[in-house]
Amino acid sequence: MARTVLSQADIARALTRISHEILESNRGPDKLVILGIPTRGVVLAQRIAETIQRIEPTATDVRVGSLDVTMYRDDLTRTRTRTPSRTLVPGSIDGVTVVLVDDVLYSGRTIRAALDALGDHGRPTIVRLAVLVDRGHRELPIRADFVGKNLPSSTDERINLHLLEVDGDEFVSIDGGAVSDLAGQDAR
């Protein structure tokens, strides 16, 4: 049985906080490119860019795009792969701050692939990482700079993010693991 850990309002607050942190870290909106990792990372990147533009009146041209990492993954032979999405990098990324945006940070392998893919498009001055949920269990030395919610979980659990634009509803839930396995049994 899945339990909701973030509501739509919680997600909105987390993205607003992340947007403020990005602006503080970058000292404003100049030379900033926000790239979402498909699928839900793209939606989150667009929301962050919109929020930055609302917060910072001078941020009229925050560049936002998408970076597909499917063909850069090191686990293509081990896991089911999805159909590659379109990569849209808005202009040159040379000499700018790039913020990669993903929905859930887990092993770090998606972000490693994103760094490889990013290198094919230019050389940013700095690369930062924003995630809505950090669930731990890293297999690589990768850490998010901006985190909406740290959500410690077991490897048996699954984090589900639903966004209005993709799923028609909006929440983060967690299911699986020992608690869910016992939920349907009588307590003795």
PDB file of C-alpha atoms in Angstrom, residues 6-151:
ATOM      1  CA  LEU A   6       4.459  14.942  -0.383  1.00  0.00           C
ATOM      2  CA  SER A   7       1.253  16.643  -1.465  1.00  0.00           C
ATOM      3  CA  GLN A   8       0.837  19.030  -4.372  1.00  0.00           C
ATOM      4  CA  ALA A   9       1.314  21.967  -1.974  1.00  0.00           C
ATOM      5  CA  ASP A  10       4.471  20.351  -0.519  1.00  0.00           C
ATOM      6  CA  ILE A  11       5.906  19.952  -4.024  1.00  0.00           C
ATOM      7  CA  ALA A  12       5.167  23.598  -4.846  1.00  0.00           C
ATOM      8  CA  ARG A  13       6.876  24.782  -1.633  1.00  0.00           C
ATOM      9  CA  ALA A  14       9.908  22.570  -2.280  1.00  0.00           C
ATOM     10  CA  LEU A  15      10.307  23.913  -5.830  1.00  0.00           C
ATOM     11  CA  THR A  16       9.979  27.501  -4.604  1.00  0.00           C
ATOM     12  CA  ARG A  17      12.711  26.880  -2.002  1.00  0.00           C
ATOM     13  CA  ILE A  18      14.949  25.206  -4.594  1.00  0.00           C
ATOM     14  CA  SER A  19      14.432  28.192  -6.926  1.00  0.00           C
ATOM     15  CA  HIS A  20      15.508  30.612  -4.189  1.00  0.00           C
ATOM     16  CA  GLU A  21      18.557  28.459  -3.400  1.00  0.00           C
ATOM     17  CA  ILE A  22      19.565  28.372  -7.064  1.00  0.00           C
ATOM     18  CA  LEU A  23      19.350  32.166  -7.275  1.00  0.00           C
ATOM     19  CA  GLU A  24      21.384  32.582  -4.078  1.00  0.00           C
ATOM     20  CA  SER A  25      24.021  30.088  -5.210  1.00  0.00           C
ATOM     21  CA  ASN A  26      24.298  31.704  -8.658  1.00  0.00           C
ATOM     22  CA  ARG A  27      24.121  35.246  -7.246  1.00  0.00           C
ATOM     23  CA  GLY A  28      21.152  36.036  -9.455  1.00  0.00           C
ATOM     24  CA  PRO A  29      19.721  34.764 -12.718  1.00  0.00           C
ATOM     25  CA  ASP A  30      22.579  35.710 -15.072  1.00  0.00           C
ATOM     26  CA  LYS A  31      24.347  33.003 -17.071  1.00  0.00           C
ATOM     27  CA  LEU A  32      21.980  30.317 -15.851  1.00  0.00           C
ATOM     28  CA  VAL A  33      20.744  27.331 -17.868  1.00  0.00           C
ATOM     29  CA  ILE A  34      18.313  24.831 -16.344  1.00  0.00           C
ATOM     30  CA  LEU A  35      18.168  21.388 -17.973  1.00  0.00           C
ATOM     31  CA  GLY A  36      15.617  18.780 -16.964  1.00  0.00           C
ATOM     32  CA  ILE A  37      16.211  15.065 -17.335  1.00  0.00           C
ATOM     33  CA  PRO A  38      13.180  13.419 -18.992  1.00  0.00           C
ATOM     34  CA  THR A  39      10.513  12.779 -18.194  1.00  0.00           C
ATOM     35  CA  ARG A  40       9.496  14.444 -14.949  1.00  0.00           C
ATOM     36  CA  GLY A  41      12.766  16.327 -14.537  1.00  0.00           C
ATOM     37  CA  VAL A  42      11.831  18.404 -17.593  1.00  0.00           C
ATOM     38  CA  VAL A  43       8.531  19.436 -15.994  1.00  0.00           C
ATOM     39  CA  LEU A  44      10.307  20.288 -12.740  1.00  0.00           C
ATOM     40  CA  ALA A  45      12.943  22.327 -14.631  1.00  0.00           C
ATOM     41  CA  GLN A  46      10.217  24.326 -16.372  1.00  0.00           C
ATOM     42  CA  ARG A  47       8.512  25.030 -13.048  1.00  0.00           C
ATOM     43  CA  ILE A  48      11.794  26.106 -11.453  1.00  0.00           C
ATOM     44  CA  ALA A  49      12.522  28.460 -14.369  1.00  0.00           C
ATOM     45  CA  GLU A  50       9.023  29.960 -14.093  1.00  0.00           C
ATOM     46  CA  THR A  51       9.441  30.414 -10.340  1.00  0.00           C
ATOM     47  CA  ILE A  52      12.835  32.091 -10.790  1.00  0.00           C
ATOM     48  CA  GLN A  53      11.273  34.498 -13.269  1.00  0.00           C
ATOM     49  CA  ARG A  54       8.537  35.364 -10.740  1.00  0.00           C
ATOM     50  CA  ILE A  55      11.052  35.827  -7.890  1.00  0.00           C
ATOM     51  CA  GLU A  56      13.607  37.823  -9.861  1.00  0.00           C
ATOM     52  CA  PRO A  57      12.128  40.536 -12.109  1.00  0.00           C
ATOM     53  CA  THR A  58      15.346  40.772 -14.145  1.00  0.00           C
ATOM     54  CA  ALA A  59      15.253  37.049 -14.968  1.00  0.00           C
ATOM     55  CA  THR A  60      13.441  37.553 -18.248  1.00  0.00           C
ATOM     56  CA  ASP A  61      15.462  35.015 -20.189  1.00  0.00           C
ATOM     57  CA  VAL A  62      16.221  32.097 -17.912  1.00  0.00           C
ATOM     58  CA  ARG A  63      17.083  29.383 -20.395  1.00  0.00           C
ATOM     59  CA  VAL A  64      15.425  26.041 -19.803  1.00  0.00           C
ATOM     60  CA  GLY A  65      15.683  22.824 -21.790  1.00  0.00           C
ATOM     61  CA  SER A  66      15.992  19.062 -21.599  1.00  0.00           C
ATOM     62  CA  LEU A  67      18.873  16.618 -21.627  1.00  0.00           C
ATOM     63  CA  ASP A  68      18.106  13.016 -22.544  1.00  0.00           C
ATOM     64  CA  VAL A  69      20.622  10.602 -21.040  1.00  0.00           C
ATOM     65  CA  THR A  70      19.229   7.280 -22.260  1.00  0.00           C
ATOM     66  CA  MET A  71      22.103   6.371 -24.575  1.00  0.00           C
ATOM     67  CA  TYR A  72      24.720   7.476 -22.013  1.00  0.00           C
ATOM     68  CA  ARG A  73      23.562   5.061 -19.313  1.00  0.00           C
ATOM     69  CA  ASP A  74      25.983   2.356 -18.184  1.00  0.00           C
ATOM     70  CA  ASP A  75      23.184  -0.104 -17.456  1.00  0.00           C
ATOM     71  CA  LEU A  76      21.598  -0.352 -20.907  1.00  0.00           C
ATOM     72  CA  THR A  77      22.196  -4.106 -21.070  1.00  0.00           C
ATOM     73  CA  ARG A  78      20.898  -4.741 -17.533  1.00  0.00           C
ATOM     74  CA  THR A  79      17.656  -2.815 -17.320  1.00  0.00           C
ATOM     75  CA  ARG A  80      14.656  -2.056 -19.473  1.00  0.00           C
ATOM     76  CA  THR A  81      15.385   1.150 -21.340  1.00  0.00           C
ATOM     77  CA  ARG A  82      12.830   3.692 -22.324  1.00  0.00           C
ATOM     78  CA  THR A  83      12.548   5.322 -25.699  1.00  0.00           C
ATOM     79  CA  PRO A  84      15.011   8.222 -25.926  1.00  0.00           C
ATOM     80  CA  SER A  85      13.478  11.664 -25.568  1.00  0.00           C
ATOM     81  CA  ARG A  86      14.441  14.839 -27.330  1.00  0.00           C
ATOM     82  CA  THR A  87      17.406  16.829 -26.053  1.00  0.00           C
ATOM     83  CA  LEU A  88      16.919  20.567 -26.249  1.00  0.00           C
ATOM     84  CA  VAL A  89      19.843  22.645 -25.031  1.00  0.00           C
ATOM     85  CA  PRO A  90      18.922  26.326 -25.433  1.00  0.00           C
ATOM     86  CA  GLY A  91      22.018  27.961 -26.913  1.00  0.00           C
ATOM     87  CA  SER A  92      25.589  27.512 -25.823  1.00  0.00           C
ATOM     88  CA  ILE A  93      26.355  26.224 -22.351  1.00  0.00           C
ATOM     89  CA  ASP A  94      30.004  27.284 -22.505  1.00  0.00           C
ATOM     90  CA  GLY A  95      30.890  29.513 -19.567  1.00  0.00           C
ATOM     91  CA  VAL A  96      27.502  29.357 -17.822  1.00  0.00           C
ATOM     92  CA  THR A  97      26.059  27.666 -14.750  1.00  0.00           C
ATOM     93  CA  VAL A  98      24.015  24.617 -15.679  1.00  0.00           C
ATOM     94  CA  VAL A  99      21.526  23.234 -13.185  1.00  0.00           C
ATOM     95  CA  LEU A 100      20.531  19.650 -13.953  1.00  0.00           C
ATOM     96  CA  VAL A 101      17.070  18.799 -12.623  1.00  0.00           C
ATOM     97  CA  ASP A 102      15.826  15.291 -11.896  1.00  0.00           C
ATOM     98  CA  ASP A 103      12.858  13.954  -9.981  1.00  0.00           C
ATOM     99  CA  VAL A 104      14.376  11.302  -7.687  1.00  0.00           C
ATOM    100  CA  LEU A 105      18.064  10.822  -6.900  1.00  0.00           C
ATOM    101  CA  TYR A 106      18.833   7.201  -6.110  1.00  0.00           C
ATOM    102  CA  SER A 107      21.977   5.373  -7.270  1.00  0.00           C
ATOM    103  CA  GLY A 108      23.512   8.374  -9.061  1.00  0.00           C
ATOM    104  CA  ARG A 109      23.797   6.543 -12.373  1.00  0.00           C
ATOM    105  CA  THR A 110      21.339   8.813 -14.189  1.00  0.00           C
ATOM    106  CA  ILE A 111      23.330  11.863 -13.105  1.00  0.00           C
ATOM    107  CA  ARG A 112      26.608  10.265 -14.200  1.00  0.00           C
ATOM    108  CA  ALA A 113      25.012   9.711 -17.602  1.00  0.00           C
ATOM    109  CA  ALA A 114      23.778  13.321 -17.615  1.00  0.00           C
ATOM    110  CA  LEU A 115      27.294  14.623 -16.980  1.00  0.00           C
ATOM    111  CA  ASP A 116      28.567  12.540 -19.909  1.00  0.00           C
ATOM    112  CA  ALA A 117      25.755  13.821 -22.151  1.00  0.00           C
ATOM    113  CA  LEU A 118      26.336  17.406 -21.045  1.00  0.00           C
ATOM    114  CA  GLY A 119      29.975  17.196 -22.114  1.00  0.00           C
ATOM    115  CA  ASP A 120      28.846  16.617 -25.703  1.00  0.00           C
ATOM    116  CA  HIS A 121      27.103  20.005 -25.673  1.00  0.00           C
ATOM    117  CA  GLY A 122      29.809  22.259 -24.273  1.00  0.00           C
ATOM    118  CA  ARG A 123      31.772  23.202 -21.198  1.00  0.00           C
ATOM    119  CA  PRO A 124      29.807  24.963 -18.467  1.00  0.00           C
ATOM    120  CA  THR A 125      31.641  26.916 -15.792  1.00  0.00           C
ATOM    121  CA  ILE A 126      29.839  24.933 -13.119  1.00  0.00           C
ATOM    122  CA  VAL A 127      27.240  22.175 -12.996  1.00  0.00           C
ATOM    123  CA  ARG A 128      24.781  21.923 -10.116  1.00  0.00           C
ATOM    124  CA  LEU A 129      22.138  19.298  -9.374  1.00  0.00           C
ATOM    125  CA  ALA A 130      18.572  19.893  -8.178  1.00  0.00           C
ATOM    126  CA  VAL A 131      16.266  17.008  -7.256  1.00  0.00           C
ATOM    127  CA  LEU A 132      12.802  16.915  -5.782  1.00  0.00           C
ATOM    128  CA  VAL A 133      13.532  13.758  -3.755  1.00  0.00           C
ATOM    129  CA  ASP A 134      16.833  12.323  -2.537  1.00  0.00           C
ATOM    130  CA  ARG A 135      16.238   8.775  -1.349  1.00  0.00           C
ATOM    131  CA  GLY A 136      19.834   7.772  -0.622  1.00  0.00           C
ATOM    132  CA  HIS A 137      21.499   4.476  -1.652  1.00  0.00           C
ATOM    133  CA  ARG A 138      24.151   6.083  -3.848  1.00  0.00           C
ATOM    134  CA  GLU A 139      26.390   3.794  -5.889  1.00  0.00           C
ATOM    135  CA  LEU A 140      28.517   6.682  -7.155  1.00  0.00           C
ATOM    136  CA  PRO A 141      30.006   9.731  -5.393  1.00  0.00           C
ATOM    137  CA  ILE A 142      27.225  12.088  -6.502  1.00  0.00           C
ATOM    138  CA  ARG A 143      25.375  14.579  -4.296  1.00  0.00           C
ATOM    139  CA  ALA A 144      22.555  16.999  -5.041  1.00  0.00           C
ATOM    140  CA  ASP A 145      23.158  20.704  -4.415  1.00  0.00           C
ATOM    141  CA  PHE A 146      19.446  21.486  -4.078  1.00  0.00           C
ATOM    142  CA  VAL A 147      17.026  18.968  -2.551  1.00  0.00           C
ATOM    143  CA  GLY A 148      13.278  19.313  -2.087  1.00  0.00           C
ATOM    144  CA  LYS A 149      12.948  16.418   0.363  1.00  0.00           C
ATOM    145  CA  ASN A 150      15.394  13.891   1.794  1.00  0.00           C
ATOM    146  CA  LEU A 151      13.424  10.673   1.977  1.00  0.00           C
TER     147      LEU A 151
END
